Tab-separated table of C-alpha atoms in Angstrom:
chain	number	residue	atom	x	y	z
A	1	MET	CA	-221.529	-115.461	110.746
A	2	ASN	CA	-225.168	-115.306	111.843
A	3	MET	CA	-226.027	-114.835	115.503
A	4	SER	CA	-227.565	-118.289	116.030
A	5	LYS	CA	-224.412	-120.047	114.822
A	6	LYS	CA	-222.237	-117.774	116.953
A	7	ALA	CA	-224.403	-118.589	119.995
A	8	LEU	CA	-223.970	-122.309	119.355
A	9	LEU	CA	-220.196	-121.893	119.060
A	10	ASP	CA	-220.147	-119.956	122.334
A	11	LEU	CA	-221.988	-122.808	124.062
A	12	TYR	CA	-219.631	-125.328	122.492
A	13	PHE	CA	-216.654	-123.375	123.815
A	14	HIS	CA	-217.862	-124.022	127.385
A	15	HIS	CA	-218.623	-127.639	126.526
A	16	ARG	CA	-215.026	-128.179	125.395
A	17	ARG	CA	-213.650	-126.688	128.627
A	18	ILE	CA	-215.777	-129.078	130.688
A	19	GLN	CA	-214.750	-132.047	128.538
A	20	ALA	CA	-211.082	-131.176	128.985
A	21	GLN	CA	-211.534	-131.295	132.761
A	22	LEU	CA	-213.417	-134.605	132.651
A	23	HIS	CA	-211.100	-136.149	129.981
A	24	GLU	CA	-213.188	-139.282	129.513
A	25	LEU	CA	-211.334	-141.729	127.261
A	26	THR	CA	-213.671	-142.628	124.401
A	27	TYR	CA	-211.220	-143.400	121.565
A	28	LEU	CA	-208.006	-145.375	121.920
A	29	PHE	CA	-205.862	-145.841	118.830
A	30	TRP	CA	-203.382	-148.696	118.588
A	31	GLU	CA	-200.645	-148.323	115.999
A	32	CYS	CA	-200.435	-152.077	115.730
A	33	THR	CA	-197.797	-152.147	112.984
A	34	LEU	CA	-195.616	-149.847	110.926
A	35	ARG	CA	-195.416	-152.363	108.089
A	36	CYS	CA	-197.191	-151.372	104.895
A	37	SER	CA	-197.256	-152.670	101.334
A	38	PHE	CA	-197.910	-149.172	99.929
A	39	SER	CA	-195.678	-146.118	99.499
A	40	CYS	CA	-198.158	-143.232	99.799
A	41	VAL	CA	-196.900	-139.814	98.781
A	42	HIS	CA	-198.235	-138.179	101.955
A	43	CYS	CA	-197.276	-140.717	104.619
A	44	GLY	CA	-196.222	-139.072	107.880
A	45	SER	CA	-194.750	-142.168	109.501
A	46	ASP	CA	-192.658	-143.411	106.551
A	47	CYS	CA	-194.115	-146.910	106.814
A	48	THR	CA	-192.461	-149.671	104.802
A	49	ARG	CA	-193.008	-153.365	104.110
A	50	ASP	CA	-190.256	-154.268	106.566
A	51	SER	CA	-190.314	-151.670	109.343
A	52	ILE	CA	-187.352	-151.416	111.699
A	53	VAL	CA	-189.903	-151.138	114.531
A	54	PRO	CA	-191.334	-154.624	115.123
A	55	ASP	CA	-195.047	-155.186	115.601
A	56	MET	CA	-196.081	-154.835	119.220
A	57	PRO	CA	-197.021	-158.224	120.688
A	58	ARG	CA	-200.778	-158.247	121.035
A	59	GLU	CA	-200.508	-159.367	124.657
A	60	ASP	CA	-198.823	-156.074	125.553
A	61	PHE	CA	-201.678	-153.967	124.223
A	62	LEU	CA	-204.379	-156.299	125.507
A	63	GLN	CA	-202.919	-155.983	129.006
A	64	ILE	CA	-203.569	-152.233	128.863
A	65	LEU	CA	-207.203	-152.859	127.927
A	66	SER	CA	-207.537	-155.351	130.749
A	67	ASP	CA	-206.073	-152.884	133.254
A	68	LEU	CA	-208.461	-150.163	132.055
A	69	ARG	CA	-211.666	-152.182	132.360
A	70	PRO	CA	-212.319	-151.502	136.077
A	71	HIS	CA	-211.969	-147.753	135.478
A	72	LEU	CA	-214.187	-147.164	132.450
A	73	ASN	CA	-217.090	-148.639	130.547
A	74	PRO	CA	-215.437	-150.679	127.782
A	75	HIS	CA	-218.627	-150.554	125.708
A	76	LYS	CA	-218.151	-146.771	125.426
A	77	THR	CA	-214.451	-146.850	124.519
A	78	MET	CA	-213.757	-147.462	120.842
A	79	ILE	CA	-210.495	-149.189	119.935
A	80	VAL	CA	-209.182	-148.299	116.476
A	81	LEU	CA	-206.254	-150.155	114.924
A	82	THR	CA	-204.026	-148.116	112.632
A	83	GLY	CA	-200.623	-148.508	111.054
A	84	GLY	CA	-198.937	-148.924	108.695
A	85	GLU	CA	-201.516	-151.334	107.385
A	86	PRO	CA	-203.277	-153.339	110.126
A	87	LEU	CA	-204.183	-156.151	107.720
A	88	MET	CA	-200.491	-157.024	107.465
A	89	ARG	CA	-200.811	-158.538	110.941
A	90	SER	CA	-201.648	-162.212	110.594
A	91	ASP	CA	-203.093	-162.212	114.126
A	92	LEU	CA	-205.553	-159.371	113.565
A	93	GLU	CA	-208.491	-161.721	114.143
A	94	GLU	CA	-207.031	-162.921	117.439
A	95	CYS	CA	-206.470	-159.306	118.523
A	96	GLY	CA	-210.024	-158.395	117.632
A	97	LYS	CA	-211.603	-161.388	119.307
A	98	ALA	CA	-209.767	-160.674	122.563
A	99	MET	CA	-210.902	-157.035	122.518
A	100	TYR	CA	-214.475	-158.054	121.723
A	101	GLU	CA	-214.528	-160.565	124.583
A	102	MET	CA	-213.426	-157.793	126.970
A	103	GLY	CA	-216.404	-155.711	125.818
A	104	TYR	CA	-214.563	-153.168	123.635
A	105	PRO	CA	-215.976	-152.223	120.229
A	106	TRP	CA	-213.142	-152.205	117.723
A	107	GLY	CA	-212.353	-151.251	114.154
A	108	PHE	CA	-209.462	-150.490	111.864
A	109	VAL	CA	-208.258	-148.185	109.103
A	110	THR	CA	-207.137	-149.844	105.872
A	111	ASN	CA	-205.978	-149.183	102.334
A	112	GLY	CA	-208.194	-152.100	101.293
A	113	TRP	CA	-205.475	-154.141	99.574
A	114	GLY	CA	-205.760	-157.151	101.858
A	115	LEU	CA	-209.483	-156.984	102.629
A	116	THR	CA	-210.867	-160.004	100.798
A	117	GLN	CA	-214.367	-161.311	101.455
A	118	TYR	CA	-212.857	-164.241	103.355
A	119	ARG	CA	-210.744	-161.962	105.568
A	120	LEU	CA	-213.674	-159.648	106.238
A	121	ASN	CA	-215.850	-162.581	107.305
A	122	ALA	CA	-213.152	-163.748	109.711
A	123	LEU	CA	-212.843	-160.249	111.188
A	124	LEU	CA	-216.620	-159.973	111.554
A	125	ASP	CA	-216.591	-163.279	113.448
A	126	ALA	CA	-213.990	-161.658	115.735
A	127	GLY	CA	-216.390	-158.833	116.580
A	128	LEU	CA	-215.377	-156.181	114.047
A	129	ARG	CA	-217.515	-153.078	114.506
A	130	SER	CA	-216.124	-150.448	112.104
A	131	VAL	CA	-213.914	-150.031	109.036
A	132	THR	CA	-212.412	-147.021	107.274
A	133	ILE	CA	-211.223	-147.548	103.684
A	134	SER	CA	-209.225	-145.111	101.564
A	135	LEU	CA	-210.187	-144.258	97.990
A	136	ASP	CA	-208.134	-141.423	96.576
A	137	GLY	CA	-209.241	-140.949	93.012
A	138	TYR	CA	-211.917	-141.592	90.421
A	139	SER	CA	-209.385	-143.313	88.175
A	140	GLU	CA	-206.615	-145.844	88.587
A	141	GLU	CA	-204.098	-143.191	87.556
A	142	THR	CA	-205.020	-140.709	90.292
A	143	HIS	CA	-205.476	-143.211	93.113
A	144	GLU	CA	-202.355	-145.248	92.325
A	145	TRP	CA	-200.183	-142.141	91.934
A	146	PHE	CA	-201.198	-141.160	95.455
A	147	ARG	CA	-200.975	-144.634	97.001
A	148	GLY	CA	-197.885	-145.815	95.129
A	149	LYS	CA	-199.278	-149.268	94.389
A	150	GLN	CA	-200.305	-150.633	91.013
A	151	GLY	CA	-203.646	-152.419	91.153
A	152	SER	CA	-204.673	-150.721	94.402
A	153	TRP	CA	-207.631	-148.797	92.911
A	154	LEU	CA	-209.544	-151.894	91.905
A	155	ARG	CA	-208.692	-153.640	95.181
A	156	ALA	CA	-210.020	-150.635	97.110
A	157	LEU	CA	-213.285	-150.705	95.127
A	158	LYS	CA	-213.710	-154.413	95.846
A	159	ALA	CA	-213.026	-153.870	99.550
A	160	ILE	CA	-215.625	-151.080	99.626
A	161	SER	CA	-218.204	-153.325	97.967
A	162	TYR	CA	-217.571	-156.056	100.566
A	163	VAL	CA	-218.014	-153.609	103.441
A	164	THR	CA	-221.170	-151.940	102.150
A	165	SER	CA	-222.880	-155.335	101.879
A	166	VAL	CA	-222.633	-155.997	105.628
A	167	PRO	CA	-225.709	-154.813	107.580
A	168	ASP	CA	-224.993	-152.796	110.746
A	169	LEU	CA	-221.254	-152.505	110.069
A	170	VAL	CA	-220.139	-148.930	110.725
A	171	TYR	CA	-217.894	-147.701	107.933
A	172	ASP	CA	-216.771	-144.740	105.907
A	173	VAL	CA	-214.682	-144.124	102.815
A	174	VAL	CA	-212.006	-141.433	103.116
A	175	THR	CA	-210.480	-139.414	100.308
A	176	CYS	CA	-207.458	-137.144	100.392
A	177	VAL	CA	-208.244	-134.028	98.380
A	178	ASN	CA	-205.233	-132.740	96.476
A	179	LYS	CA	-204.576	-130.983	93.179
A	180	ARG	CA	-205.339	-134.153	91.229
A	181	THR	CA	-208.528	-135.119	93.054
A	182	ILE	CA	-210.112	-131.669	93.413
A	183	ALA	CA	-211.502	-131.871	89.866
A	184	GLU	CA	-212.749	-135.443	90.420
A	185	LEU	CA	-214.893	-134.878	93.499
A	186	ASN	CA	-218.225	-135.102	91.714
A	187	SER	CA	-217.114	-138.202	89.790
A	188	ILE	CA	-215.902	-139.879	92.972
A	189	LYS	CA	-219.221	-139.021	94.612
A	190	GLU	CA	-221.199	-140.695	91.825
A	191	LEU	CA	-218.900	-143.724	91.909
A	192	LEU	CA	-219.373	-144.155	95.650
A	193	ILE	CA	-223.142	-143.765	95.366
A	194	SER	CA	-223.133	-146.510	92.701
A	195	LEU	CA	-221.354	-148.744	95.238
A	196	ASP	CA	-224.066	-148.013	97.853
A	197	VAL	CA	-221.660	-146.036	100.044
A	198	THR	CA	-223.525	-143.919	102.593
A	199	HIS	CA	-220.660	-142.206	104.473
A	200	TRP	CA	-217.767	-140.364	102.832
A	201	ARG	CA	-215.115	-138.233	104.532
A	202	LEU	CA	-212.772	-135.790	102.819
A	203	PHE	CA	-209.513	-134.568	104.299
A	204	THR	CA	-206.565	-132.425	103.319
A	205	ILE	CA	-202.886	-133.040	103.927
A	206	PHE	CA	-200.938	-131.321	106.674
A	207	PRO	CA	-197.327	-130.295	105.994
A	208	LYS	CA	-195.380	-133.050	107.739
A	209	GLY	CA	-193.667	-136.283	106.730
A	210	ARG	CA	-193.379	-136.957	102.997
A	211	ALA	CA	-196.071	-134.357	102.298
A	212	LYS	CA	-194.149	-131.402	103.671
A	213	ASP	CA	-192.629	-130.181	100.414
A	214	ASP	CA	-194.955	-131.694	97.789
A	215	PRO	CA	-196.780	-128.876	95.921
A	216	LEU	CA	-199.340	-131.305	94.470
A	217	LEU	CA	-200.730	-131.917	97.948
A	218	LYS	CA	-201.434	-128.299	98.840
A	219	LEU	CA	-204.694	-126.700	97.674
A	220	THR	CA	-204.960	-123.081	96.649
A	221	VAL	CA	-207.501	-120.836	98.373
A	222	ASP	CA	-209.920	-121.240	95.464
A	223	GLU	CA	-209.525	-125.016	95.490
A	224	PHE	CA	-210.059	-125.270	99.239
A	225	VAL	CA	-213.174	-123.086	99.111
A	226	HIS	CA	-214.438	-125.149	96.168
A	227	MET	CA	-214.096	-128.286	98.293
A	228	MET	CA	-215.985	-126.653	101.173
A	229	ASP	CA	-218.802	-125.616	98.827
A	230	PHE	CA	-218.876	-129.079	97.284
A	231	ILE	CA	-219.276	-130.696	100.716
A	232	SER	CA	-221.955	-128.225	101.768
A	233	ASP	CA	-223.922	-128.680	98.544
A	234	THR	CA	-223.623	-132.481	98.656
A	235	ARG	CA	-224.890	-132.576	102.242
A	236	LYS	CA	-227.919	-130.543	101.201
A	237	GLU	CA	-228.453	-132.869	98.244
A	238	GLY	CA	-228.767	-135.800	100.656
A	239	ARG	CA	-227.707	-138.691	98.400
A	240	ILE	CA	-224.567	-139.470	100.407
A	241	LYS	CA	-223.453	-138.208	103.802
A	242	VAL	CA	-220.177	-136.422	103.222
A	243	SER	CA	-218.118	-134.460	105.732
A	244	TYR	CA	-214.791	-132.741	106.076
A	245	GLY	CA	-212.286	-134.333	108.442
A	246	CYS	CA	-212.056	-133.388	112.102
A	247	GLU	CA	-209.236	-130.858	111.763
A	248	GLY	CA	-209.364	-127.098	111.561
A	249	TYR	CA	-211.717	-124.290	112.568
A	250	LEU	CA	-213.692	-123.367	109.445
A	251	GLY	CA	-215.427	-120.093	110.277
A	252	ASP	CA	-218.710	-119.734	108.391
A	253	TYR	CA	-218.468	-123.343	107.211
A	254	GLU	CA	-218.710	-124.642	110.778
A	255	MET	CA	-221.647	-127.101	111.040
A	256	GLU	CA	-222.123	-126.762	107.272
A	257	VAL	CA	-219.534	-129.353	106.260
A	258	ARG	CA	-219.592	-131.654	109.313
A	259	ASP	CA	-222.016	-132.462	112.098
A	260	ALA	CA	-220.350	-130.744	115.054
A	261	PRO	CA	-218.143	-127.661	115.562
A	262	PHE	CA	-214.382	-128.034	115.420
A	263	PHE	CA	-212.969	-129.701	118.528
A	264	CYS	CA	-209.451	-131.135	118.630
A	265	GLN	CA	-210.034	-133.979	121.094
A	266	ALA	CA	-206.401	-135.076	121.280
A	267	GLY	CA	-205.572	-135.822	124.894
A	268	ILE	CA	-209.142	-134.976	125.942
A	269	HIS	CA	-211.097	-137.942	124.605
A	270	ILE	CA	-208.437	-139.526	122.392
A	271	ALA	CA	-205.259	-141.395	123.271
A	272	SER	CA	-203.004	-143.681	121.301
A	273	VAL	CA	-200.394	-146.336	121.848
A	274	LEU	CA	-197.747	-146.120	119.136
A	275	ALA	CA	-195.878	-149.080	117.677
A	276	ASN	CA	-192.920	-148.671	120.056
A	277	GLY	CA	-195.157	-148.347	123.132
A	278	ASP	CA	-195.191	-144.554	123.309
A	279	ILE	CA	-198.370	-143.036	124.770
A	280	SER	CA	-199.709	-140.052	122.869
A	281	ALA	CA	-203.064	-138.687	121.713
A	282	CYS	CA	-204.185	-139.104	118.100
A	283	PRO	CA	-201.564	-141.033	116.075
A	284	SER	CA	-200.645	-137.848	114.180
A	285	LEU	CA	-199.126	-136.460	117.403
A	286	ARG	CA	-195.646	-137.815	117.991
A	287	GLY	CA	-192.309	-136.445	119.140
A	288	ASP	CA	-192.558	-133.961	121.989
A	289	TYR	CA	-196.245	-134.728	122.497
A	290	VAL	CA	-195.508	-138.235	123.776
A	291	GLN	CA	-196.541	-138.476	127.433
A	292	GLY	CA	-195.022	-141.804	128.431
A	293	ASN	CA	-194.442	-145.381	127.342
A	294	ILE	CA	-196.379	-148.505	128.258
A	295	TYR	CA	-193.153	-150.358	129.023
A	296	SER	CA	-192.122	-147.885	131.724
A	297	ASP	CA	-195.342	-146.129	132.777
A	298	ASP	CA	-198.838	-147.052	133.865
A	299	PHE	CA	-201.196	-146.089	131.043
A	300	LEU	CA	-204.081	-144.999	133.288
A	301	ASP	CA	-201.778	-142.862	135.436
A	302	VAL	CA	-200.388	-141.206	132.315
A	303	TRP	CA	-203.897	-140.529	131.007
A	304	ASN	CA	-205.104	-139.019	134.275
A	305	SER	CA	-202.040	-137.068	135.366
A	306	ARG	CA	-200.372	-135.896	132.169
A	307	PHE	CA	-201.676	-134.516	128.851
A	308	GLN	CA	-201.981	-131.022	130.418
A	309	VAL	CA	-200.382	-129.552	127.297
A	310	MET	CA	-203.424	-130.783	125.372
A	311	ARG	CA	-206.111	-130.014	127.963
A	312	ASN	CA	-205.030	-126.432	128.604
A	313	ARG	CA	-204.037	-124.808	125.347
A	314	ARG	CA	-203.377	-121.262	126.455
A	315	TRP	CA	-199.796	-121.707	125.287
A	316	THR	CA	-201.002	-121.818	121.668
A	317	LYS	CA	-202.074	-118.165	121.731
A	318	THR	CA	-198.862	-116.920	120.149
A	319	GLY	CA	-197.796	-115.702	116.723
A	320	LYS	CA	-200.713	-115.285	114.338
A	321	CYS	CA	-203.068	-116.846	116.916
A	322	ALA	CA	-202.359	-114.116	119.502
A	323	THR	CA	-204.666	-111.511	117.981
A	324	CYS	CA	-207.018	-113.756	116.018
A	325	LYS	CA	-210.684	-112.965	116.712
A	326	ALA	CA	-211.558	-116.631	116.106
A	327	TYR	CA	-209.153	-117.991	118.729
A	328	LYS	CA	-211.965	-118.650	121.218
A	329	TYR	CA	-213.494	-121.171	118.833
A	330	CYS	CA	-210.270	-122.472	117.301
A	331	GLN	CA	-208.011	-122.728	120.373
A	332	GLY	CA	-204.940	-122.721	118.184
A	333	ASN	CA	-206.140	-125.339	115.669
A	334	GLY	CA	-205.302	-129.058	115.803
A	335	LEU	CA	-202.128	-129.829	117.712
A	336	HIS	CA	-200.830	-131.978	114.840
A	337	LEU	CA	-200.666	-128.737	112.828
A	338	ARG	CA	-198.029	-127.264	115.142
A	339	ASP	CA	-194.297	-127.627	114.768
A	340	GLU	CA	-193.076	-130.246	117.215
A	341	LYS	CA	-189.899	-128.278	117.954
A	342	THR	CA	-191.196	-124.725	118.296
A	343	GLY	CA	-194.942	-125.157	118.833
A	344	GLU	CA	-195.643	-122.589	116.078
A	345	LEU	CA	-198.712	-123.065	113.882
A	346	LEU	CA	-197.892	-124.640	110.513
A	347	GLN	CA	-201.305	-124.414	108.898
A	348	CYS	CA	-204.322	-122.194	109.547
A	349	HIS	CA	-207.640	-123.142	107.975
A	350	LEU	CA	-208.846	-119.553	107.935
A	351	GLU	CA	-205.813	-118.674	105.817
A	352	MET	CA	-206.536	-121.690	103.613
A	353	MET	CA	-209.900	-120.024	102.877
A	354	GLY	CA	-208.272	-116.660	102.168
A	355	GLN	CA	-209.219	-115.085	105.479
A	356	SER	CA	-206.793	-113.265	107.750
A	357	PRO	CA	-206.570	-114.784	111.247
A	358	GLY	CA	-205.062	-111.586	112.654
A	359	GLN	CA	-201.705	-109.907	112.518
A	360	PRO	CA	-198.895	-111.382	114.639
A	361	VAL	CA	-197.908	-109.500	117.754
A	362	SER	CA	-194.561	-109.455	119.472
A	363	THR	CA	-194.449	-112.518	121.713
A	364	PRO	CA	-191.569	-114.341	123.378
A	365	LYS	CA	-190.217	-117.264	121.392
A	366	ARG	CA	-190.724	-120.519	123.271
A	367	THR	CA	-189.828	-124.012	122.227
A	368	LEU	CA	-192.428	-126.729	122.656
A	369	ALA	CA	-190.121	-128.411	125.191
A	370	GLU	CA	-190.300	-125.249	127.324
A	371	VAL	CA	-194.084	-125.259	127.052
A	372	LEU	CA	-194.224	-128.890	128.169
A	373	ARG	CA	-192.102	-128.101	131.207
A	374	PHE	CA	-194.614	-125.381	132.115
A	375	PHE	CA	-197.288	-128.058	132.524
A	376	THR	CA	-195.237	-130.599	134.481
């Protein structure tokens, strides 16, 4: 790593410490439903068409936003609706309009199946600000294997074309890179450019949920490095703005494959309200990382007085992280990549690139529950 990049990472290290102390809430995710018409091979929440967890009444979530308004600038707090599939809510427009009238910008993440031109127009009238659409293959075969829904590839392409035609709408297309898509990256790029897509985000699967034991979802070292080089080269090419997802410290690829250095903002700038009312950080953090519940706790009090396990991550310096020379910049990687029972790291991006993060040292075994008690 050259000295100028190392200097920038050193400065960013201090920036992250300050941000953790300030913990300004800038992104709030609402898992507005667990219902989904797809059966994706990687899904971490096991969403189904008829979830046993009912949709949260919109009034319950809107009350949180109303309570927060005196304590933050709603114009600077993005509300993102996730699922499941948000478009399965028939009242999505009413939810959006209420958030817009309170001054919150809002958007949602979708598989594109239900995003017709008519529905998009209605959502735009309700103040829609951003959309993320998934496209997971250059062909029907690849995409529909991954998404588990016949006809979903063409529907996703139509949804993308609707979105790209709207001036000033913030959007991106996201693609999961796996053993089937790694060879299609250039073809997908050309397809997206033909659809006038300007922003494309690639991500890899972490070993939880349905994806835990699926060998087709795990890239080899050569495949992962190929993806990094592809992103770097495409960014230099300048025909489409592509980036790697927000997870993982990437060593020499830092600031080459995305705009800013790695920074897991879970519990620092990001919170979420899950479908059952649980308060967590990014929606990928569940289980022991839950800090409260909106039906028994005050959301603002939880945000201000808890989340210490995410704002002070010294506890992550165990196992292979204990002697890693990159720990200062990585801080133990994304928290969603740690085992919810033991707190041990499940996936290291340096290892994914064939680099050694450091040899493990003898450290006491601690469960994540014990770590949480340390911070309470």
